[in-house]
Amino acid sequence: MPNVAAQIERIYRDVVHRNPGELEFHQAVKEVIESLVPVLRKHPHYAEHRIIERICEPERQIIFRVPWQDDAGQVQINRGFRVQFNSALGPYKGGLRFHPSVYLGIVKFLGFEQIFKNAVTGMPIGGAKGGSDFDPKGRSDGEVMRFCQSFMTELHRHIGEYTDVPAGDIGVGAREIGYLFGQYKRLTNRYESATLTGKSPTWGGALVRREATGYGVAFFLDEMLQARGESLDGKTCVVSGSGNVAVYAIEKIHELGGKVVACSDSDGVIHHKAGIDLDTLKQLKEVERRRIKDYVDIHRDAEYHPGACIWHVPCDVAVPCATQNELDGEAAKRLVANGCRAVAEGANMPTNPEGIKVFQDAGVAYGPGKAANAGGVSTSALEMQQNASRDAWSFDFTERRLREIMKEIHRSCYETAEEYGSPGNYVLGANIVGFTRVAEPMVAFGVI
Ligand code: NDP
Ligand code: 2IT
């Protein structure tokens, strides 16, 4: 019997060596492949076919120049990325992120996570991610449009309904998807709806896609709590971020009986003991594109803490919905000390490895992003289904489908963790479910 743990360690060292400086990518790879030791013991043929080594190497990486003109007539240059990581289960699928921190290591960690997340959904989609170091903050609609048009002028030749289907992520919402789709349609002379998801429902988008990631996180949370004989009813919750995922996580948590008392952005934290007022938050963030500090002008009983750490706010349930590594070991210890019993990740990889260990050691119900935030991409796959059949489903029907999908994701991760002797370990469950679903077709396809 080969020493499987040593084999995995070798693969990890090789990934670090071959991808220097890509720290987030190393982190994502380490977490997944360390979960796979029992899988390789049970299925030695995955090692013979070198499935893990192949999964860690993207099928294709595209990096391109994105030149555009700002409102002052100045030429600006950004860098665009699309990493098409794995297409064993279907066309590449995953979001685009526009944020100044974007570089290859971020796009690769997100694309790598997306492979397993998409497999966990049970839908026929491969894994990819893309984006740019473009910062949309403070830019006019015209500047965002010209940037998106330039970005798509290069990207269009690499994507398509049967090839690669991008969607939104940080900094990319319905406005950006509109500009991107418009340019794609113009360049290709094809109204190929299913090339992008997250479209407006007025021209081919699925109802519930906007809400899907946040709603899905709340559904997953509800499933985790139910598995422990508990519910969200009456629970005090803290949701970081105040973007698309955070807003709709708050909406559904409130509907399921929880009370969200804090949210944030990269400048500070709103703490509102009476419960975050969602109408105000939506008006500020979705309609007026303002900062959350303005919330306290409308709700005088709320507090704004610039530069504060949201995880210091006491809660029963924590829902990180901002960005990677926003919750470290210290923050996790503080949450546990304040009585937090459940964590569901709306963001991708928001809890760092020390934080995850703190939660697992303390017996906190911890739902990793790959499982907990998979409602967004699942509903993107439902959008592709509707586009393929030229159909449009009702809000209620689509939300019911989403609820069933999240229930099934929870069940498969929960049961797999039990099967592999780690009950309640959703990290192990999600990684093993995702990996085995991708590994099977990779073996079947031969060496490609
Ligand atoms: P948005 O752009 O709508 O919102 C992002 C939020 O996170 C903002 O409040 C933003 O604050 C905050 N944020 C972003 N970067 C940082 C940072 N470096 N430090 C502190 N705060 C930050 O994005 P989404 O809501 O769509 O995405 C949030 C998370 O959810 C991301 O991790 C994304 O990958 C993940 N996700 C998104 C899905 C989707 O369907 N949209 C699906 C699955 C996961 P500020 O405005 O100050 O920058
Ligand atoms: O991280 C994610 O799953 C997303 N940003 C959504 C991807 C998608 O294709 O809907």
Coordinates of C-alpha atoms and ligand atoms in Angstrom, one line a residue:
M1 CA 0.0 0.0 0.0
P2 CA 1.7 3.3 -1.0
N3 CA 1.8 6.0 1.6
V4 CA -1.1 8.1 0.5
A5 CA -0.5 11.0 2.9
A6 CA 3.0 11.3 1.6
Q7 CA 1.8 11.2 -2.0
I8 CA -0.7 14.1 -1.3
E9 CA 2.1 16.1 0.4
R10 CA 4.3 15.6 -2.7
I11 CA 1.5 16.8 -5.0
Y12 CA 1.0 19.9 -2.8
R13 CA 4.7 20.7 -2.8
D14 CA 4.7 20.4 -6.6
V15 CA 1.7 22.8 -6.9
V16 CA 3.5 25.4 -4.8
H17 CA 6.7 25.0 -6.8
R18 CA 4.9 25.2 -10.2
N19 CA 2.7 28.2 -9.1
P20 CA 5.0 30.5 -7.2
G21 CA 3.5 33.4 -5.3
E22 CA -0.1 32.3 -5.8
L23 CA -0.9 32.0 -2.0
E24 CA -4.7 31.8 -2.2
F25 CA -4.4 29.1 -4.8
H26 CA -2.0 27.1 -2.6
Q27 CA -4.4 27.5 0.3
A28 CA -7.4 26.2 -1.7
V29 CA -5.5 23.2 -3.1
K30 CA -4.2 22.2 0.3
E31 CA -7.6 22.2 1.9
V32 CA -9.1 20.0 -0.8
I33 CA -6.4 17.5 -1.4
E34 CA -5.8 16.9 2.3
S35 CA -9.4 15.7 2.5
L36 CA -8.7 13.2 -0.2
V37 CA -6.4 10.8 1.7
P38 CA -9.3 8.4 2.5
V39 CA -10.6 8.6 -1.1
L40 CA -7.2 7.5 -2.5
R41 CA -7.0 4.7 0.0
K42 CA -10.4 3.4 -1.1
H43 CA -9.9 4.1 -4.9
P44 CA -6.2 3.6 -5.7
H45 CA -6.9 3.8 -9.5
Y46 CA -7.4 7.6 -9.1
A47 CA -3.7 7.8 -8.2
E48 CA -2.7 5.6 -11.1
H49 CA -4.5 8.0 -13.4
R50 CA -2.9 11.0 -11.6
I51 CA -6.4 12.6 -11.3
I52 CA -5.4 14.9 -8.5
E53 CA -2.3 16.2 -10.4
R54 CA -4.4 16.8 -13.5
I55 CA -7.2 18.6 -11.5
C56 CA -4.6 21.0 -10.0
E57 CA -3.5 22.1 -13.5
P58 CA -6.0 24.3 -15.3
E59 CA -7.0 23.1 -18.8
R60 CA -6.5 26.6 -20.1
Q61 CA -5.5 30.0 -18.8
I62 CA -6.2 33.2 -20.7
I63 CA -4.6 36.6 -19.7
F64 CA -5.2 39.7 -21.8
R65 CA -4.9 43.4 -22.0
V66 CA -8.0 45.5 -21.4
P67 CA -7.5 49.1 -22.6
W68 CA -10.3 51.7 -22.3
Q69 CA -10.9 55.4 -22.0
D70 CA -12.1 57.1 -18.8
D71 CA -14.5 60.1 -18.8
A72 CA -11.6 62.5 -18.9
G73 CA -10.3 60.9 -22.1
Q74 CA -7.4 59.2 -20.4
V75 CA -6.4 55.8 -21.6
Q76 CA -6.5 53.2 -18.8
I77 CA -5.0 49.7 -19.0
N78 CA -6.2 46.8 -16.9
R79 CA -5.5 43.0 -17.0
G80 CA -8.2 40.5 -17.8
F81 CA -8.2 36.8 -16.8
R82 CA -10.2 33.7 -17.6
V83 CA -9.0 30.4 -16.1
Q84 CA -10.8 27.4 -17.6
F85 CA -10.0 24.9 -15.0
N86 CA -11.9 21.7 -15.6
S87 CA -14.6 20.6 -18.1
A88 CA -15.1 17.0 -17.1
L89 CA -18.7 17.5 -16.1
G90 CA -19.8 20.2 -18.6
P91 CA -18.9 23.6 -20.1
Y92 CA -16.7 25.7 -17.9
K93 CA -18.9 27.7 -15.5
G94 CA -18.0 30.4 -13.0
G95 CA -18.1 34.1 -12.3
L96 CA -16.1 37.2 -13.2
R97 CA -14.7 39.3 -10.4
F98 CA -13.8 43.0 -10.9
H99 CA -11.7 44.2 -7.9
P100 CA -8.3 45.9 -7.7
S101 CA -6.9 42.9 -5.7
V102 CA -7.5 40.4 -8.6
Y103 CA -4.4 38.6 -9.9
L104 CA -3.8 35.1 -11.2
G105 CA -3.6 33.5 -7.8
I106 CA -7.1 34.8 -6.8
V107 CA -8.6 33.7 -10.1
K108 CA -7.0 30.3 -9.8
F109 CA -8.2 29.7 -6.2
L110 CA -11.7 30.7 -7.2
G111 CA -11.6 28.5 -10.4
F112 CA -10.3 25.6 -8.4
E113 CA -13.0 25.9 -5.8
Q114 CA -15.6 26.2 -8.5
I115 CA -14.7 22.8 -9.9
F116 CA -15.8 21.0 -6.7
K117 CA -18.7 23.4 -5.9
N118 CA -20.2 22.9 -9.3
A119 CA -19.8 19.1 -9.0
V120 CA -21.5 19.2 -5.6
T121 CA -24.6 20.9 -7.2
G122 CA -25.1 17.8 -9.3
M123 CA -25.6 20.0 -12.4
P124 CA -23.7 19.4 -15.7
I125 CA -21.2 22.2 -15.4
G126 CA -17.4 22.4 -15.3
G127 CA -15.3 24.9 -13.3
A128 CA -13.8 28.3 -14.3
K129 CA -13.3 31.8 -13.0
G130 CA -12.2 35.1 -14.5
G131 CA -12.1 38.8 -13.9
S132 CA -9.9 41.9 -13.8
D133 CA -8.0 44.2 -11.5
F134 CA -10.4 47.0 -12.7
D135 CA -11.9 48.8 -9.8
P136 CA -15.6 49.8 -10.5
K137 CA -15.8 52.0 -7.3
G138 CA -16.4 55.6 -8.2
R139 CA -16.6 54.9 -11.9
S140 CA -19.5 56.3 -14.0
D141 CA -21.9 54.0 -15.9
G142 CA -20.1 55.1 -19.1
E143 CA -16.7 54.1 -17.8
V144 CA -18.0 50.7 -16.6
M145 CA -19.6 50.2 -20.0
R146 CA -16.5 51.0 -22.0
F147 CA -14.4 48.7 -19.7
C148 CA -16.9 45.8 -20.1
Q149 CA -17.0 46.3 -23.9
S150 CA -13.2 46.1 -24.1
F151 CA -13.0 43.1 -21.7
M152 CA -15.6 41.2 -23.9
T153 CA -13.8 42.2 -27.1
E154 CA -11.1 39.8 -26.1
L155 CA -13.1 37.3 -24.0
H156 CA -15.8 36.6 -26.6
R157 CA -13.6 34.3 -28.7
H158 CA -13.1 32.0 -25.7
I159 CA -16.7 31.6 -24.4
G160 CA -20.0 30.3 -25.5
E161 CA -23.0 28.2 -24.5
Y162 CA -21.2 24.9 -25.0
T163 CA -17.7 26.2 -24.1
D164 CA -17.6 28.5 -21.1
V165 CA -20.5 30.4 -19.4
P166 CA -19.4 33.3 -17.2
A167 CA -21.5 35.1 -14.6
G168 CA -21.1 37.7 -11.8
D169 CA -19.0 37.8 -8.6
I170 CA -17.5 40.7 -6.6
G171 CA -18.0 43.9 -8.6
V172 CA -20.0 42.2 -11.4
G173 CA -23.8 42.4 -11.2
A174 CA -26.7 42.8 -13.6
R175 CA -25.4 46.1 -14.9
E176 CA -22.0 44.6 -15.9
I177 CA -23.6 41.4 -17.3
G178 CA -25.8 43.7 -19.5
Y179 CA -22.8 45.5 -21.0
L180 CA -20.9 42.2 -21.4
F181 CA -23.8 40.5 -23.1
G182 CA -24.5 43.4 -25.4
Q183 CA -20.9 43.4 -26.7
Y184 CA -20.9 39.6 -27.0
K185 CA -24.1 39.7 -29.1
R186 CA -22.7 42.5 -31.3
L187 CA -19.4 40.8 -31.9
T188 CA -20.8 37.4 -32.7
N189 CA -24.0 38.4 -34.3
R190 CA -25.8 35.7 -32.2
Y191 CA -28.4 36.0 -29.6
E192 CA -26.9 33.2 -27.6
S193 CA -28.6 33.7 -24.2
A194 CA -26.9 30.9 -22.3
T195 CA -23.4 32.3 -22.9
L196 CA -23.8 34.4 -19.7
T197 CA -25.9 34.0 -16.6
G198 CA -27.1 36.5 -14.1
K199 CA -28.9 38.4 -16.9
S200 CA -31.8 40.6 -16.2
P201 CA -35.1 38.7 -16.3
T202 CA -36.3 41.2 -18.8
W203 CA -34.0 39.7 -21.5
G204 CA -33.4 36.0 -20.6
G205 CA -32.3 36.0 -17.0
A206 CA -33.8 33.6 -14.5
L207 CA -35.9 34.9 -11.7
V208 CA -34.3 34.1 -8.3
R209 CA -30.7 34.2 -9.8
R210 CA -30.1 37.6 -8.1
E211 CA -31.3 36.2 -4.8
A212 CA -30.0 32.7 -5.2
T213 CA -26.6 32.8 -3.5
G214 CA -27.9 34.5 -0.4
Y215 CA -31.1 32.5 -0.2
G216 CA -29.1 29.3 -0.7
V217 CA -26.8 30.1 2.2
A218 CA -29.8 30.6 4.5
F219 CA -31.3 27.3 3.3
F220 CA -28.0 25.5 3.9
L221 CA -27.8 27.0 7.3
D222 CA -31.3 25.9 8.1
E223 CA -30.5 22.4 7.0
M224 CA -27.3 22.3 9.2
L225 CA -29.3 23.5 12.2
Q226 CA -32.2 21.0 11.5
A227 CA -29.6 18.2 11.4
R228 CA -28.8 19.2 15.0
G229 CA -32.4 19.5 16.0
E230 CA -32.3 23.3 15.9
S231 CA -33.7 26.0 13.7
L232 CA -32.9 29.6 12.7
D233 CA -36.0 30.8 14.7
G234 CA -34.9 33.5 17.2
K235 CA -31.2 33.2 16.4
T236 CA -29.1 36.4 16.4
C237 CA -27.0 36.5 13.2
V238 CA -24.1 38.5 11.8
V239 CA -23.6 38.8 8.0
S240 CA -20.4 40.4 6.7
G241 CA -20.4 42.4 3.5
S242 CA -23.3 44.3 2.1
G243 CA -23.3 43.2 -1.6
N244 CA -25.4 40.9 -3.6
V245 CA -24.8 37.8 -1.4
A246 CA -25.1 39.5 1.9
V247 CA -28.4 41.4 1.1
Y248 CA -30.2 38.2 0.1
A249 CA -28.8 36.1 2.9
I250 CA -30.2 38.7 5.3
E251 CA -33.5 38.7 3.5
K252 CA -34.0 34.9 3.8
I253 CA -32.6 34.6 7.3
H254 CA -35.2 37.1 8.4
E255 CA -37.9 35.1 6.6
L256 CA -36.8 32.0 8.4
G257 CA -37.0 33.7 11.8
G258 CA -33.4 34.8 12.4
K259 CA -32.4 38.3 13.3
V260 CA -29.4 39.8 11.5
V261 CA -27.9 42.6 13.7
A262 CA -24.8 43.5 11.8
C263 CA -23.4 43.8 8.3
S264 CA -20.3 45.6 6.8
D265 CA -18.2 46.8 3.9
S266 CA -14.5 47.3 3.5
D267 CA -14.7 50.6 5.5
G268 CA -16.7 49.5 8.6
V269 CA -19.5 47.8 10.4
I270 CA -23.1 48.6 11.0
H271 CA -24.5 47.2 14.3
H272 CA -28.2 47.6 14.6
K273 CA -29.6 45.7 17.6
A274 CA -33.2 46.1 16.5
G275 CA -32.3 44.1 13.3
I276 CA -30.9 45.4 9.9
D277 CA -33.6 47.2 7.9
L278 CA -33.4 45.5 4.6
D279 CA -35.4 48.2 2.7
T280 CA -32.8 50.8 3.8
L281 CA -29.9 48.5 2.9
K282 CA -31.3 47.7 -0.6
Q283 CA -32.0 51.4 -1.3
L284 CA -28.5 52.4 -0.3
K285 CA -26.6 49.6 -2.0
E286 CA -28.7 48.5 -5.0
V287 CA -30.4 51.7 -6.0
E288 CA -28.1 54.5 -4.9
R289 CA -24.7 52.6 -4.9
R290 CA -23.7 54.3 -1.6
R291 CA -21.7 53.1 1.4
I292 CA -23.2 51.5 4.5
K293 CA -22.0 54.3 6.8
D294 CA -25.0 56.3 5.5
Y295 CA -27.3 53.7 7.2
V296 CA -27.0 55.5 10.5
D297 CA -28.3 58.7 9.1
I298 CA -31.6 56.9 8.5
H299 CA -31.6 54.7 11.6
R300 CA -30.4 56.7 14.6
D301 CA -30.5 53.7 16.9
A302 CA -27.9 51.9 14.8
E303 CA -24.1 52.3 15.3
Y304 CA -21.4 52.6 12.6
H305 CA -17.9 51.5 13.6
P306 CA -15.3 52.5 11.0
G307 CA -12.5 49.9 10.6
A308 CA -14.0 47.5 13.1
C309 CA -14.0 43.7 13.0
I310 CA -17.6 42.5 12.5
W311 CA -16.8 39.1 14.2
H312 CA -16.6 40.9 17.5
V313 CA -20.3 41.4 17.4
P314 CA -21.9 38.7 19.6
C315 CA -24.1 36.2 17.7
D316 CA -25.4 32.6 17.5
V317 CA -24.7 32.4 13.8
A318 CA -22.0 33.9 11.6
V319 CA -22.4 34.3 7.8
P320 CA -19.3 35.7 6.0
C321 CA -20.4 37.1 2.7
A322 CA -17.6 39.5 1.7
T323 CA -14.2 38.0 0.6
Q324 CA -11.5 35.4 1.1
N325 CA -9.7 35.1 4.4
E326 CA -11.9 37.7 6.1
L327 CA -12.3 35.5 9.2
D328 CA -9.0 34.3 10.8
G329 CA -8.2 32.2 13.9
E330 CA -8.5 35.1 16.3
A331 CA -11.9 36.1 14.9
A332 CA -13.1 32.5 15.1
K333 CA -12.0 32.3 18.7
R334 CA -13.9 35.5 19.5
L335 CA -17.0 34.1 17.8
V336 CA -16.9 30.8 19.7
A337 CA -16.2 32.6 23.0
N338 CA -19.3 34.8 22.4
G339 CA -21.5 31.7 21.8
C340 CA -21.5 31.3 18.0
R341 CA -22.8 27.8 17.2
A342 CA -23.1 27.8 13.4
V343 CA -21.2 29.3 10.4
A344 CA -22.3 29.2 6.8
E345 CA -20.0 30.7 4.1
G346 CA -21.6 33.0 1.5
A347 CA -18.2 34.1 0.3
N348 CA -15.5 31.9 -1.3
M349 CA -12.9 30.7 1.3
P350 CA -13.7 33.5 3.8
T351 CA -12.4 31.5 6.8
N352 CA -8.7 30.8 6.8
P353 CA -7.3 27.4 7.8
E354 CA -6.7 28.4 11.5
G355 CA -10.3 29.7 11.7
I356 CA -11.7 26.4 10.3
K357 CA -9.8 24.5 12.9
V358 CA -11.1 26.6 15.7
F359 CA -14.7 26.0 14.5
Q360 CA -14.3 22.3 14.0
D361 CA -12.5 21.8 17.4
A362 CA -15.3 23.7 19.1
G363 CA -18.0 21.6 17.5
V364 CA -19.5 24.6 15.6
A365 CA -21.7 23.6 12.6
Y366 CA -19.4 24.9 9.8
G367 CA -20.6 25.0 6.2
P368 CA -17.8 25.7 3.7
G369 CA -18.5 28.0 0.7
K370 CA -18.3 25.1 -1.8
A371 CA -21.5 23.7 -0.3
A372 CA -23.2 26.7 1.4
N373 CA -22.9 29.2 -1.4
A374 CA -23.5 26.8 -4.3
G375 CA -27.1 28.1 -4.7
G376 CA -25.9 30.9 -7.0
V377 CA -24.2 28.7 -9.5
S378 CA -27.0 26.1 -9.3
T379 CA -29.5 28.8 -10.2
S380 CA -27.2 29.9 -13.1
A381 CA -27.5 26.3 -14.3
L382 CA -31.3 26.6 -14.0
E383 CA -31.0 29.8 -16.1
M384 CA -29.1 27.9 -18.8
Q385 CA -31.8 25.2 -18.7
Q386 CA -34.5 27.9 -19.2
N387 CA -32.5 29.5 -22.1
A388 CA -32.0 26.2 -23.8
S389 CA -35.7 25.4 -23.7
R390 CA -36.7 29.1 -24.4
D391 CA -38.8 29.0 -21.3
A392 CA -39.1 31.2 -18.2
W393 CA -40.1 29.8 -14.9
S394 CA -42.0 31.6 -12.1
F395 CA -40.2 32.9 -9.0
D396 CA -42.0 30.4 -6.7
F397 CA -41.2 27.4 -8.9
T398 CA -37.5 28.4 -9.2
E399 CA -37.1 29.1 -5.5
R400 CA -38.6 25.7 -4.7
R401 CA -36.0 24.1 -7.1
L402 CA -33.3 26.0 -5.3
R403 CA -34.5 24.9 -1.9
E404 CA -34.5 21.2 -3.1
I405 CA -31.0 21.6 -4.6
M406 CA -29.6 23.0 -1.3
K407 CA -31.3 20.3 0.7
E408 CA -29.7 17.7 -1.6
I409 CA -26.3 19.3 -1.4
H410 CA -26.5 19.3 2.4
R411 CA -27.6 15.6 2.4
S412 CA -24.8 14.4 0.2
C413 CA -22.1 16.3 2.1
Y414 CA -23.5 15.2 5.5
E415 CA -23.8 11.5 4.5
T416 CA -20.4 11.4 2.8
A417 CA -18.8 12.8 5.9
E418 CA -20.5 10.0 8.0
E419 CA -19.5 7.4 5.4
Y420 CA -15.8 8.4 5.7
G421 CA -15.9 8.4 9.5
S422 CA -16.0 12.2 10.2
P423 CA -19.6 12.9 11.0
G424 CA -20.5 16.6 10.8
N425 CA -17.4 17.5 8.8
Y426 CA -18.9 19.3 5.9
V427 CA -15.5 20.3 4.5
L428 CA -14.5 16.6 4.1
G429 CA -18.0 15.8 2.8
A430 CA -18.1 18.6 0.1
N431 CA -14.5 17.9 -1.0
I432 CA -15.0 14.2 -1.4
V433 CA -18.4 14.5 -3.1
G434 CA -17.1 17.1 -5.5
F435 CA -13.8 15.3 -6.2
T436 CA -15.3 11.8 -6.9
R437 CA -17.9 13.3 -9.3
V438 CA -15.2 15.0 -11.3
A439 CA -12.7 12.0 -11.1
E440 CA -15.1 9.5 -12.6
P441 CA -15.5 11.1 -16.0
M442 CA -11.8 12.1 -16.1
V443 CA -11.0 8.4 -15.8
A444 CA -13.5 7.5 -18.5
F445 CA -12.2 10.1 -20.9
G446 CA -8.6 8.7 -20.8
V447 CA -5.5 10.8 -20.7
I448 CA -6.6 14.2 -21.9
Ligands
NDP1 P1 -20.5 42.3 -4.3 O1 -19.5 43.0 -5.1 O2 -22.0 42.5 -4.5 O3 -20.3 42.7 -2.7 C1 -19.0 42.4 -2.2 C2 -19.1 42.8 -0.7 O4 -17.9 42.4 0.0 C3 -19.1 44.3 -0.5 O5 -19.8 44.7 0.7 C4 -17.6 44.7 -0.4 O6 -17.3 45.9 0.3 C5 -17.1 43.5 0.4 N1 -15.7 43.2 0.1 C6 -15.2 42.8 -1.2 N2 -13.9 42.7 -1.1 C7 -13.5 43.1 0.1 C8 -12.3 43.1 0.7 N3 -11.1 42.9 0.1 N4 -12.3 43.5 2.0 C9 -13.4 43.8 2.7 N5 -14.7 43.7 2.1 C10 -14.7 43.4 0.9 O7 -20.1 40.8 -4.4 P2 -21.0 39.5 -4.0 O8 -21.9 39.8 -2.9 O9 -21.5 38.9 -5.3 O10 -19.8 38.5 -3.5 C11 -19.5 38.4 -2.1 C12 -18.8 37.0 -1.9 O11 -19.6 36.0 -2.3 C13 -17.5 36.9 -2.7 O12 -16.6 36.1 -2.0 C14 -17.9 36.0 -3.9 O13 -16.9 35.3 -4.5 C15 -19.0 35.1 -3.2 N6 -19.9 34.5 -4.1 C16 -20.7 35.2 -4.9 C17 -21.7 34.6 -5.7 C18 -22.7 35.4 -6.5 O14 -23.6 34.8 -7.1 N7 -22.5 36.7 -6.6 C19 -21.9 33.2 -5.7 C20 -21.0 32.5 -4.7 C21 -20.1 33.1 -4.0 P3 -16.8 47.1 -0.5 O15 -18.0 47.7 -1.2 O16 -16.3 48.1 0.6 O17 -15.7 46.7 -1.4
2IT2 O1 -18.6 31.8 -6.9 C1 -19.6 31.6 -7.5 O2 -20.2 30.5 -7.5 C2 -20.2 32.6 -8.4 N1 -19.6 33.7 -8.4 C3 -21.3 32.3 -9.3 C4 -20.9 31.6 -10.5 C5 -22.0 31.4 -11.5 O3 -21.6 30.9 -12.6 O4 -23.2 31.7 -11.3

